[in-house]
Coordinates of C-alpha atoms in Angstrom, one line a residue:
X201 CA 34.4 75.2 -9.2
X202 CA 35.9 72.9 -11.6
X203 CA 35.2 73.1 -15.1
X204 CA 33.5 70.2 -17.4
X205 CA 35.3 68.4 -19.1
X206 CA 38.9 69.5 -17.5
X207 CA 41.4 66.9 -16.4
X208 CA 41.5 65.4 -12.6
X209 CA 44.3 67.6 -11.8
X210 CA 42.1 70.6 -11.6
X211 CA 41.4 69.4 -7.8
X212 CA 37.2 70.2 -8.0
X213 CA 35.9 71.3 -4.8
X214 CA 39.2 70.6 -2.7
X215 CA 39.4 66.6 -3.9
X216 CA 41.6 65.3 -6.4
X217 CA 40.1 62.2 -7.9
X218 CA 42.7 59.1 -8.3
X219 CA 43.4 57.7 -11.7
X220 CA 42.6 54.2 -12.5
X221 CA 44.0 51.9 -15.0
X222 CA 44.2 48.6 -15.9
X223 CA 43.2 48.1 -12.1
X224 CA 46.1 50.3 -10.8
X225 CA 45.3 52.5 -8.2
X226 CA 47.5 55.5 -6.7
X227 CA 47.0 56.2 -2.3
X228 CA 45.4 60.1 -1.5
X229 CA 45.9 61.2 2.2
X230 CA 43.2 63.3 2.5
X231 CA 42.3 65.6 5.8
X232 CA 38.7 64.9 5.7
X233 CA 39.1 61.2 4.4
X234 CA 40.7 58.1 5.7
X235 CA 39.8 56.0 2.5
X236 CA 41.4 55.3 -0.9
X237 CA 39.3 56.9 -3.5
X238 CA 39.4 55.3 -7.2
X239 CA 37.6 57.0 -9.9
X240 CA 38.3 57.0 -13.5
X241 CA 39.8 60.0 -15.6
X242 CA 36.6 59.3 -17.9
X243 CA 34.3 58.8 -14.6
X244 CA 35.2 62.2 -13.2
X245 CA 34.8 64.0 -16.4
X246 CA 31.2 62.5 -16.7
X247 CA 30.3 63.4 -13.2
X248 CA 31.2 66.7 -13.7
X249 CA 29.5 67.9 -16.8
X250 CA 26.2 65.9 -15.3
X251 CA 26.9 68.2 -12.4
X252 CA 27.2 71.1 -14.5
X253 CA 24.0 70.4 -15.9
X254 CA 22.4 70.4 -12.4
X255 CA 23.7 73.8 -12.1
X256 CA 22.5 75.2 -15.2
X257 CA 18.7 73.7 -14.6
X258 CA 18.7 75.5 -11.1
X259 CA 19.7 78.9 -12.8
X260 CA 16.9 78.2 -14.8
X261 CA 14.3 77.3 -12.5
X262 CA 15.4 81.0 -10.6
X263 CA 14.9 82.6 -13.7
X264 CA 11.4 81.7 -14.5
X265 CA 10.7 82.7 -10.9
X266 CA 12.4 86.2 -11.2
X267 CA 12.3 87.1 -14.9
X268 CA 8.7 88.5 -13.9
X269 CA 8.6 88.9 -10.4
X270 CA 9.2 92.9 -10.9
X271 CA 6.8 93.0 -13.7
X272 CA 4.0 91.0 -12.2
X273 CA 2.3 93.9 -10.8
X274 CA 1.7 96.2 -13.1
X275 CA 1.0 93.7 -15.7
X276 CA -1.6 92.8 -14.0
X277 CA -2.5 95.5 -13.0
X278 CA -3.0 96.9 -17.1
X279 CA -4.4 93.4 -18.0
X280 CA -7.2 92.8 -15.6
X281 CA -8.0 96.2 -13.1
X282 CA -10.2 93.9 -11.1
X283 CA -7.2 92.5 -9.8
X284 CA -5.8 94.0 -6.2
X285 CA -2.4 93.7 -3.8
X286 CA -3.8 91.4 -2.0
X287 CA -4.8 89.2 -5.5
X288 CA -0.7 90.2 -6.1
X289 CA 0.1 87.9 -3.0
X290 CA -1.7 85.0 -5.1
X291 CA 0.0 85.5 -7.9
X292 CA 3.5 85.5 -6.2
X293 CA 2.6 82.6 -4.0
X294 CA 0.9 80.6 -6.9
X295 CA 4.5 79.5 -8.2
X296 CA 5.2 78.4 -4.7
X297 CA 2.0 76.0 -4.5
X298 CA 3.0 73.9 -7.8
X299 CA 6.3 73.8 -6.3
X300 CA 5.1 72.4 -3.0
X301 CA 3.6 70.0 -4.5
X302 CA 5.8 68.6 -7.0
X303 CA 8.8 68.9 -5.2
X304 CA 7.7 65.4 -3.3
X305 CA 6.2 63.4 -6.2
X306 CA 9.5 64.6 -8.4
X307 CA 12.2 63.2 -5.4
X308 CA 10.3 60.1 -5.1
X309 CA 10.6 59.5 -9.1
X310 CA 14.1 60.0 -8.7
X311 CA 14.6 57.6 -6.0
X312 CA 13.3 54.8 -8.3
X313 CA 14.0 56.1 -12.0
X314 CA 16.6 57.6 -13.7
X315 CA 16.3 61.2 -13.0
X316 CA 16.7 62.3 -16.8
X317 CA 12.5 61.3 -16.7
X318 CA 11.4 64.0 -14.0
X319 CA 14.2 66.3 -15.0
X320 CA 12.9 66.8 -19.4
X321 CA 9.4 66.3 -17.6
X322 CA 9.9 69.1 -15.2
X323 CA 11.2 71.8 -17.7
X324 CA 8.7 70.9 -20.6
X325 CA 6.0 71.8 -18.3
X326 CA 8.1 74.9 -17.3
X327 CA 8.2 75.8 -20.9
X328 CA 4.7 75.5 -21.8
X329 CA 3.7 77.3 -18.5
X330 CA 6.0 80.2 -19.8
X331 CA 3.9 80.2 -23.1
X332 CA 0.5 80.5 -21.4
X333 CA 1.6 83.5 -19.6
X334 CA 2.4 85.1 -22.7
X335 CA -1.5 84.7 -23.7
X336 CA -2.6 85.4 -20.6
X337 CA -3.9 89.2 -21.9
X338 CA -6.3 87.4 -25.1
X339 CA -9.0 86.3 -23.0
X340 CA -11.8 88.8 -22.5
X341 CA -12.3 88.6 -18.5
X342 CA -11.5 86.8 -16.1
X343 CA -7.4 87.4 -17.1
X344 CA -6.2 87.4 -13.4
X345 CA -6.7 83.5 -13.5
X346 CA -5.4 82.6 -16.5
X347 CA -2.1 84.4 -14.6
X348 CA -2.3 82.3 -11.6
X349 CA -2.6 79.2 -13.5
X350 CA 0.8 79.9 -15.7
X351 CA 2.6 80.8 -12.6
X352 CA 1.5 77.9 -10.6
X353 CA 2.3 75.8 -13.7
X354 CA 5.7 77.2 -13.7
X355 CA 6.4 76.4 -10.3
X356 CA 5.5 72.8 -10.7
X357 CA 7.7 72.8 -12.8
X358 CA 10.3 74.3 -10.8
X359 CA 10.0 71.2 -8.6
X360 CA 12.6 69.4 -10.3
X361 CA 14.9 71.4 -8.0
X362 CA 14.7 68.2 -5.8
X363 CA 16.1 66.6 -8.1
X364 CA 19.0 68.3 -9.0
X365 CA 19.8 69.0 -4.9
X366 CA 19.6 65.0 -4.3
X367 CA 21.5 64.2 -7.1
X368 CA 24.4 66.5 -6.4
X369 CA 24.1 65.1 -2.7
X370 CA 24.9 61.5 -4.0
X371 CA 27.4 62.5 -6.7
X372 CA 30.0 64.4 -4.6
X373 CA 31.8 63.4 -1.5
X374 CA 31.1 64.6 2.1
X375 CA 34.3 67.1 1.4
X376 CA 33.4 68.0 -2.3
X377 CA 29.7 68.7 -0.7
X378 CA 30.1 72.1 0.6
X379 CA 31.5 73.9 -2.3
X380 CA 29.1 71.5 -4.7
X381 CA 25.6 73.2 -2.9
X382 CA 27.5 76.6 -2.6
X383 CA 28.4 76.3 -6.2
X384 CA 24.7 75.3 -7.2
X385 CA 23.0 78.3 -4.8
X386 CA 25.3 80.2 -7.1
X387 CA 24.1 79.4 -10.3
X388 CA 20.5 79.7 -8.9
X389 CA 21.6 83.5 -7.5
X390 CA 22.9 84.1 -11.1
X391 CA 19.4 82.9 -11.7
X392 CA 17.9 85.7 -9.6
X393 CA 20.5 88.2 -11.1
X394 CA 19.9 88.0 -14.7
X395 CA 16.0 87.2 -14.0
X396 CA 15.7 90.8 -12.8
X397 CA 18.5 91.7 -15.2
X398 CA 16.5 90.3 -18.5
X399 CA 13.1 92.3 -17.6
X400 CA 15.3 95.0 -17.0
X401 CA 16.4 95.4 -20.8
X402 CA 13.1 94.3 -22.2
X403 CA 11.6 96.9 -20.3
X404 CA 13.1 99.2 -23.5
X405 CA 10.4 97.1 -25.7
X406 CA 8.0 99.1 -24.2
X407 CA 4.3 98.3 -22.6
X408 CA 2.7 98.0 -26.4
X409 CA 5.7 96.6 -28.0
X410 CA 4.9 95.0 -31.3
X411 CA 1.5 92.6 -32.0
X412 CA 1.9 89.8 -34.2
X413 CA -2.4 89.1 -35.1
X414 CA -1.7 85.8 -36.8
X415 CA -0.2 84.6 -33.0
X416 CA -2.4 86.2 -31.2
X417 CA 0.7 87.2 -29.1
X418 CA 2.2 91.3 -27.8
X419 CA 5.4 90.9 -27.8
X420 CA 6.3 93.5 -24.8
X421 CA 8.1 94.4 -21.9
X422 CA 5.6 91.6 -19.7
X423 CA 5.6 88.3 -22.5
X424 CA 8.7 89.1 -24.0
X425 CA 11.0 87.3 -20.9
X426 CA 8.4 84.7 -20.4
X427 CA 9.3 83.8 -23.9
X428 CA 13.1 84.1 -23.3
X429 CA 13.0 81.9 -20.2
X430 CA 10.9 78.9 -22.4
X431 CA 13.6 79.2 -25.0
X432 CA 16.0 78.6 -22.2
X433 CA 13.9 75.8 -21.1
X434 CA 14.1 73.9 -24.4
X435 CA 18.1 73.9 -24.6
X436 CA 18.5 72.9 -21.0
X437 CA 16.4 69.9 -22.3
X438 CA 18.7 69.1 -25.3
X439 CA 21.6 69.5 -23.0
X440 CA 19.9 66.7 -20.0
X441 CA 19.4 64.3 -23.3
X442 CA 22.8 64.8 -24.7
X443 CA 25.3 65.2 -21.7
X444 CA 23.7 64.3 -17.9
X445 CA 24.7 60.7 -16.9
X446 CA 23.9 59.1 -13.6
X447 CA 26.2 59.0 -11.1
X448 CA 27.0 58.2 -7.0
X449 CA 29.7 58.2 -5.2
X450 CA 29.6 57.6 -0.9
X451 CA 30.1 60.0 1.6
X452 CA 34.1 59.2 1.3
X453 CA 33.8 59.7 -2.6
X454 CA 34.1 55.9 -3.6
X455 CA 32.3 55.3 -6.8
X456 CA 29.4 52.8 -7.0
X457 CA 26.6 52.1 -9.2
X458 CA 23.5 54.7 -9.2
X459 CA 19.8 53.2 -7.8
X460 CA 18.6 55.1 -10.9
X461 CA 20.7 53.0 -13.3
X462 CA 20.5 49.4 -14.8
X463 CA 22.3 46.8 -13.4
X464 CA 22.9 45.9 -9.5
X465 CA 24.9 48.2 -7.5
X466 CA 23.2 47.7 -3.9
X467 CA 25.9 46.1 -2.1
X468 CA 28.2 48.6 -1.7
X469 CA 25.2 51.0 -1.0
X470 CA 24.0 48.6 2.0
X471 CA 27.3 48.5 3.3
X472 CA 27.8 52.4 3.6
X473 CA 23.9 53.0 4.8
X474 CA 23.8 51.2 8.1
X475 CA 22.6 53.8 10.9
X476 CA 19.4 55.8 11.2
X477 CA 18.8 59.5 10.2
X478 CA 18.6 62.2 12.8
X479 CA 14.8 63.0 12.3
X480 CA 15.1 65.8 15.0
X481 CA 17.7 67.4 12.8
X482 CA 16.0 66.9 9.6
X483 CA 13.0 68.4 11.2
X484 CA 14.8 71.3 12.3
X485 CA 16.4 72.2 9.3
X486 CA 13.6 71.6 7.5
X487 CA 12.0 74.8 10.0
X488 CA 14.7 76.8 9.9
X489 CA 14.5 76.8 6.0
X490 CA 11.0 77.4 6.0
X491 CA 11.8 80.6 7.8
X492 CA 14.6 81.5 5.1
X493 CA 12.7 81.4 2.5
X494 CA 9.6 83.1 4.2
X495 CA 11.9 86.1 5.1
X496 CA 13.5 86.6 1.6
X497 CA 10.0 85.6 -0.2
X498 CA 8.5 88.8 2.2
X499 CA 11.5 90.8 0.6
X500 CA 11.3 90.6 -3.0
X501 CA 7.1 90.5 -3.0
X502 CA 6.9 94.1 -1.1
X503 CA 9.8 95.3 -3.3
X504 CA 7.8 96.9 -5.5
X505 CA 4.5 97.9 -4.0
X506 CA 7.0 99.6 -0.9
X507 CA 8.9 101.5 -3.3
X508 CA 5.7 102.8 -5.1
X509 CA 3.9 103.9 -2.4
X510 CA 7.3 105.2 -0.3
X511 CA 9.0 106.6 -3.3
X512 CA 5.8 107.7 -5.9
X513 CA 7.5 105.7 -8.5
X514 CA 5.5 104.8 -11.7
X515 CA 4.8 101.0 -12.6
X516 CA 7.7 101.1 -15.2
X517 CA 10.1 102.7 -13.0
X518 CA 9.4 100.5 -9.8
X519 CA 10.2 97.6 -12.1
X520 CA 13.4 99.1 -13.4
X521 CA 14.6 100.6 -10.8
X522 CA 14.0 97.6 -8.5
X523 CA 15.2 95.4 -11.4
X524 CA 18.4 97.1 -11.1
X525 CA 18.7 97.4 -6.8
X526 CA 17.9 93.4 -7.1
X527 CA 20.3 92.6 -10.1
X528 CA 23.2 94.3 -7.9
X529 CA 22.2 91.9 -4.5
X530 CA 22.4 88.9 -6.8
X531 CA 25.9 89.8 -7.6
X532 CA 26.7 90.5 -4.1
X533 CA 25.0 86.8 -3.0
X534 CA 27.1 85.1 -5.4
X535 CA 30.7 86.7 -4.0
X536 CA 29.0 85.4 -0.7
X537 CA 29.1 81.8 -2.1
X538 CA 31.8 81.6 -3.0
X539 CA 33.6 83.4 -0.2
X540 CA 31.5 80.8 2.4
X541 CA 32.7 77.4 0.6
X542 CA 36.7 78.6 2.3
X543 CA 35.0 80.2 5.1
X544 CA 33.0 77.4 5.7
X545 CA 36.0 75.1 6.4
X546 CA 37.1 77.7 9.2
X547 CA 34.3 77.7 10.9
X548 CA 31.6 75.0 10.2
X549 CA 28.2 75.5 8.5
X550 CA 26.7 75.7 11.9
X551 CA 28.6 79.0 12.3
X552 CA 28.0 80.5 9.3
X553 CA 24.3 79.8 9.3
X554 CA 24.1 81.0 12.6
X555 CA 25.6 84.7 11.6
X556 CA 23.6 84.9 8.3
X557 CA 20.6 84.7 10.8
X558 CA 21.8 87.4 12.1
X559 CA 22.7 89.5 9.9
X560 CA 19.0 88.8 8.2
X561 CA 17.6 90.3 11.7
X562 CA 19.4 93.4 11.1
X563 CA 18.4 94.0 7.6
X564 CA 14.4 93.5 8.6
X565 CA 15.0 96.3 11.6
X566 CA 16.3 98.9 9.6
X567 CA 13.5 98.6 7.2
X568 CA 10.9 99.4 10.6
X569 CA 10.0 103.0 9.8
X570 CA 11.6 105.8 12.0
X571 CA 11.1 109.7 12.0
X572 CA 8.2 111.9 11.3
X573 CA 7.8 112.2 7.2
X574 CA 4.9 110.4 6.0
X575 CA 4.9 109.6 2.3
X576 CA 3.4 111.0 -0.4
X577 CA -0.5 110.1 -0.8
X578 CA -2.2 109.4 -3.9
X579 CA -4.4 112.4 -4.9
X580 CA -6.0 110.6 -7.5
X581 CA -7.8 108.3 -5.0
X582 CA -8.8 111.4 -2.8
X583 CA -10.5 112.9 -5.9
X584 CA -12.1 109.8 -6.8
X585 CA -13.9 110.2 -3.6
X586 CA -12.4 107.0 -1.7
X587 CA -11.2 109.1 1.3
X588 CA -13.2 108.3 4.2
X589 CA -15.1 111.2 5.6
X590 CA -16.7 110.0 8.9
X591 CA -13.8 110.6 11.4
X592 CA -12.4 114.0 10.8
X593 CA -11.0 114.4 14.0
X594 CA -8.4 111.0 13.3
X595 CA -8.1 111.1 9.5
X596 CA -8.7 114.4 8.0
X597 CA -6.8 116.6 10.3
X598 CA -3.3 114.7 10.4
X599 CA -3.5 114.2 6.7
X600 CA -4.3 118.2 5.9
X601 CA -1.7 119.3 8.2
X602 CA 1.4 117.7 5.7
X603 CA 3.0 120.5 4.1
X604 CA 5.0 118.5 1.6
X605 CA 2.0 116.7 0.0
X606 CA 1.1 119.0 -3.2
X607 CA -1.2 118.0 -6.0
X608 CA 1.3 116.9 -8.5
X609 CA 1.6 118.4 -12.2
X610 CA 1.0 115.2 -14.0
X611 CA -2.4 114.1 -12.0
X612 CA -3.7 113.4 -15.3
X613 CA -1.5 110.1 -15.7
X614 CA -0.7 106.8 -13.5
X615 CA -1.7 107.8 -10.2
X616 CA 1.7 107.8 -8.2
X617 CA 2.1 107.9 -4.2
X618 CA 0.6 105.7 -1.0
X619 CA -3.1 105.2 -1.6
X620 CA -5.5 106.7 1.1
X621 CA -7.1 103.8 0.6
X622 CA -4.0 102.1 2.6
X623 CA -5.2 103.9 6.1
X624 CA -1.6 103.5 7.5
X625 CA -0.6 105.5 4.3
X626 CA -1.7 108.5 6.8
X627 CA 0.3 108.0 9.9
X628 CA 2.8 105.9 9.3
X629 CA 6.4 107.7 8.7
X630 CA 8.4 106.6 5.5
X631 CA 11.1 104.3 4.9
X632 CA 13.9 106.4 3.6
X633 CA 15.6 105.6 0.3
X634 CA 18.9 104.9 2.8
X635 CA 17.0 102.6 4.5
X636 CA 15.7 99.9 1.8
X637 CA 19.0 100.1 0.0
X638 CA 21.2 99.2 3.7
X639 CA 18.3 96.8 4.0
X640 CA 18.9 95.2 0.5
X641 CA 22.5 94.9 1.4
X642 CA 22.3 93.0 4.1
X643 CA 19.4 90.9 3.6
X644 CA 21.6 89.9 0.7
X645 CA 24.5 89.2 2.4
X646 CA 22.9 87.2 4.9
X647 CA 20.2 85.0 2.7
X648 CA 22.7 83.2 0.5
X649 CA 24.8 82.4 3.4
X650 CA 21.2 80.9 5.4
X651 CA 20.5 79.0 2.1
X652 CA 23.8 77.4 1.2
X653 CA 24.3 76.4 4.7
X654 CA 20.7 74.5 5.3
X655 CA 21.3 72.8 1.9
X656 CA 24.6 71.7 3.0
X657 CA 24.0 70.6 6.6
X658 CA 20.7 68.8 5.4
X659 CA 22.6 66.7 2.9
X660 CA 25.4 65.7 5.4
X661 CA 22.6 65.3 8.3
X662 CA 20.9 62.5 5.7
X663 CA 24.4 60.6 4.9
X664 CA 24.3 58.6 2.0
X665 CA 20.8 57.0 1.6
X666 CA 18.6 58.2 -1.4
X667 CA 17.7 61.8 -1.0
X668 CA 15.2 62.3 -3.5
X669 CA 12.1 62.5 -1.1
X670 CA 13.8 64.0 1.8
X671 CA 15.3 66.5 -0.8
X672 CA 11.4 66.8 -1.7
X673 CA 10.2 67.9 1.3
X674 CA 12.7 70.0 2.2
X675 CA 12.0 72.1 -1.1
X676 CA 8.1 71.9 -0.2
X677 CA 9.2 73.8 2.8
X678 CA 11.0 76.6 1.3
X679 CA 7.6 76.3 -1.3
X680 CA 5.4 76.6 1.4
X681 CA 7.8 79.6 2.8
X682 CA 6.9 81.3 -0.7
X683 CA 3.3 80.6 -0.5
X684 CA 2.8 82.3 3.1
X685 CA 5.6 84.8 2.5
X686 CA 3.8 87.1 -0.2
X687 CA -0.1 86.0 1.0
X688 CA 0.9 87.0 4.4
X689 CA 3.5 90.3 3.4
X690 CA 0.4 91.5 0.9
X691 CA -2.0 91.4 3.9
X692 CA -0.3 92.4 6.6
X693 CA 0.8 95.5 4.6
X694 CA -2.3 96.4 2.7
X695 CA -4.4 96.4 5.9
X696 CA -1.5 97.3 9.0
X697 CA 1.4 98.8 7.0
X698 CA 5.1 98.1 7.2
X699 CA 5.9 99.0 10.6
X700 CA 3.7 95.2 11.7
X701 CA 4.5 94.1 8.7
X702 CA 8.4 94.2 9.5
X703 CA 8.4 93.7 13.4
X704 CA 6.1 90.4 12.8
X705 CA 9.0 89.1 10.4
X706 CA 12.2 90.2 13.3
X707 CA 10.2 88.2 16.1
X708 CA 10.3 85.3 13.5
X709 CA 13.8 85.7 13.0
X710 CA 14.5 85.6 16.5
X711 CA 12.9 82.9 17.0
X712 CA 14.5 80.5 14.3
X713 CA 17.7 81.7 16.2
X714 CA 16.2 80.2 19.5
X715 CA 15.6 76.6 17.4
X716 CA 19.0 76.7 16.3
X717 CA 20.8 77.2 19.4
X718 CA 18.8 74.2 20.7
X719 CA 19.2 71.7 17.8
X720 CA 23.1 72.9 17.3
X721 CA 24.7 70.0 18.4
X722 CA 22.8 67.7 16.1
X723 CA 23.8 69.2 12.9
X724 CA 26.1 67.2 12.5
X725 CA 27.2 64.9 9.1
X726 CA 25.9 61.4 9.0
X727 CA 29.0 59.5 8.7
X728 CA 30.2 62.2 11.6
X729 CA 27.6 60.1 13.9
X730 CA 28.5 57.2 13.1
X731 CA 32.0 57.0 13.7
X732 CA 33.3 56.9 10.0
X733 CA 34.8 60.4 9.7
X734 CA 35.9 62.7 12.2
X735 CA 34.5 66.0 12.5
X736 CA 37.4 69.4 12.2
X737 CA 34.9 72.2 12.8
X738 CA 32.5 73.2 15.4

């Protein structure tokens, strides 16, 4: 990754850029290129730090998603006790909606206007969103709502990640563009890292934490990241005023004027846009991205439910302990991306996106649940008179006969264990501790590799026309993914446990593994179908 501001020589992303001055202009013989490239010492070093900038607004659009995603739960739970698991799925999926729906409208600003507009836009919304939520305990009832409005608020402001992917597309060459999306699912991995990360240390503030009257604001262990990540917000603003530029370079990495810019700089754009796009391909990869995100969005929502019920863990420590198991997958996902951009050039993204697959499969069927312990039930609910008492013969006798279920010392305080309400709590074996963290592993081992690689290969699939809406809808799918991924995960396991819960998500799996083996030959770069590079890997 090269840094902003270094000189040309640092060779970003396998490329060095050529030197111009005073119309002089030095030859590069390239592998992936058969073209001079010119670009200006003070070009490169512009398109760069505007790059940079893209990076650091997708780490921050991850961290407003996963600053809280540990902590949504039990703060809701503590601030409205209306609210339920399957109201959780809402919550979750609520960021995913604005999303979906900005992502579109925010790519096809970008294809018109310069992109600073949507970008300062984008985040100011973020930031107030981020505010709300930190209120969202004041009003008297109804507090739930007031939750799922912040979050959805947030994620429309999170659409401006349609933005940044369709402007890194058009500022980097076909041969930069690899490393350039690896780099920028990096920095929105480091997003998910620290998110976790960040709740994990505020959790030391404490559920009461201190109350400042004349705001109206509890500064705790539940508002005090929201407030963090609006702070955030605000300098990645100053920095999109004060450094991003606007830049485009063609899928050979010859500089011409941005769209989004003043001034004419179509010809050169006509020139190197001739060809139609591969809808069957874009389709495709628009699919198999849905599923991507569906699967990991399945992962982090039952995260901390699973471990509650499975494990009896308290609110506090389901969120640190979780924070902690997910902080440690985010570091493994970045030494993924950066391990894919070389291995990438070995094998092809096709490859690499194919084993990631894969290896996602395998982490989803060792989460199924095997053996004969069941876990722990909830006494308090059984007290509380919620057992059902109608079917002795199929309820009462299995659930008497555990030995290992004992009335715990503390019964006095947060009810811990599966609730009887959850029927499947009472015949459904547990997943082992061993099980969730091999199933963390490779789950994140094999996500980051699926996301890079459907980035990358949709960017090269579109070639060098405008990618703002395309970019759009592709980012609505992985939205939509989110949406249907925790509504569907909160559901499926309230009412039929993990055991469906888990098998329904491998036959998806599988079956995204079918489309890809059947559109494989299409994914293939733009300028690759056209004749105007040549492709090395299979």
């Amino acid at each position: 990754m090269a840094a902003a501001g270094s000189a040309p020589e640092a060779r970003p992303e396998g490329q060095e850029p050529l030197l111009g001055s005073a119309g002089a202009a030095a030859e590069e013989d390239e592998e992936e290129e058969s073209r001079d490239v010119v670009e200006t010492q003070e070009h490169y070093k512009s398109r760069w730090r505007s790059i940079w900038i893209m990076y650091l607004t997708m780490f921050l659009s991850s961290v407003g998603f996963s600053i809280v995603i540990m902590s949504v739960w039990p703060y809701l739970q503590k601030i409205d006790p209306t609210a339920d698991a399957s109201f959780l799925g809402w919550i979750i999926a609520s960021y995913s909606i604005g999303q979906m729906v900005a992502s579109p409208l925010f790519g096809l600003w970008s294809n018109y206007r310069p992109r600073k507009e949507p970008l300062v836009i984008s985040t100011a919304i973020s930031v107030a969103a981020n505010c709300l939520y930190a209120y969202v305990h004041v009003p008297h009832s109804h507090n739930k709502y007031y939750m799922l409005t912040a979050r959805a608020l947030v994620g429309f402001g999170a659409g401006n990640v349609a933005v940044v992917r369709s402007y890194i597309a058009g500022a980097t060459s076909l041969t930069e563009r690899t490393s350039a999306m690896a780099n920028t699912s990096a920095c929105q991995a480091v997003g998910f890292i620290l998110g976790p990360v960040f709740q994990t240390c505020f959790t030391l503030i404490g559920e009461e934490g201190v109350t400042w009257k004349f705001l109206c604001l509890q500064l705790n262990m539940y508002t005090a990241p929201v407030l963090f990540g609006a702070l955030l917000g605000v300098i990645n603003i100053i920095l999109i005023f004060a450094i991003f530029r606007e830049h485009r370079v063609d899928d050979m990495g010859r500089q011409y004027k941005s769209i989004n810019s003043d001034g004419e700089g179509n010809d050169v754009l006509d020139q190197n846009t001739e060809g139609s796009i591969d809808h069957v391909a874009v389709v495709a990869l628009n699919i198999l991205f849905f599923v991507i995100l569906f699967v990991f969005a399945v992962f982090e929502t039952i995260a901390t439910p699973l471990t509650m019920d499975m494990y009896s863990w308290t609110r506090k420590e389901a969120v640190f302990y979780n924070g902690i198991i997910l902080s440690a997958i985010g570091i493994e996902s970045v030494v993924v991306f950066m391990v894919v951009k070389t291995l990438s050039k070995k094998t092809g993204e096709r490859a690499i996106l194919h084993a990631g697959l894969l290896i996602v499969l395998v982490g989803f069927f060792i989460l199924l649940p095997w053996g004969k312990k069941l876990p722990n039930i909830q006494w308090q609910e059984i007290k509380n008179t919620t057992v059902p008492r109608t079917a002795p013969s199929e309820m009462l006798a299995p659930f008497w006969s555990l030995p290992e279920l004992q009335l715990p010392s503390n019964h006095t305080a947060e009810p811990v264990g599966c609730p009887v309400t959850q029927s499947w709590c009472l015949n459904t074996p547990m997943i082992y501790l061993a099980q969730y963290i091999s199933s963390d592993v490779l789950i994140g081992l094999g996500y980051p590799v699926c996301n890079v690689m459907s980035y990358t290969l949709y960017s090269k699939v579109l070639g060098p026309k405008p990618q703002g809406v395309y970019m759009g809808w592709l980012t609505a799918s992985g939205s939509g993914a989110r949406i249907l991924g925790p509504v569907f995960v909160s559901q499926i396991y309230t009412h039929l446990g993990p055991r469906w819960a888990f098998s329904l998500i491998c036959g998806v799996v599988v079956i995204s593994l079918l489309l890809l083996e059947i559109v494989y030959k299409r994914l293939i770069a733009f300028s690759v179908r056209y004749g105007r590079m040549q492709e090395e890997n299979c």
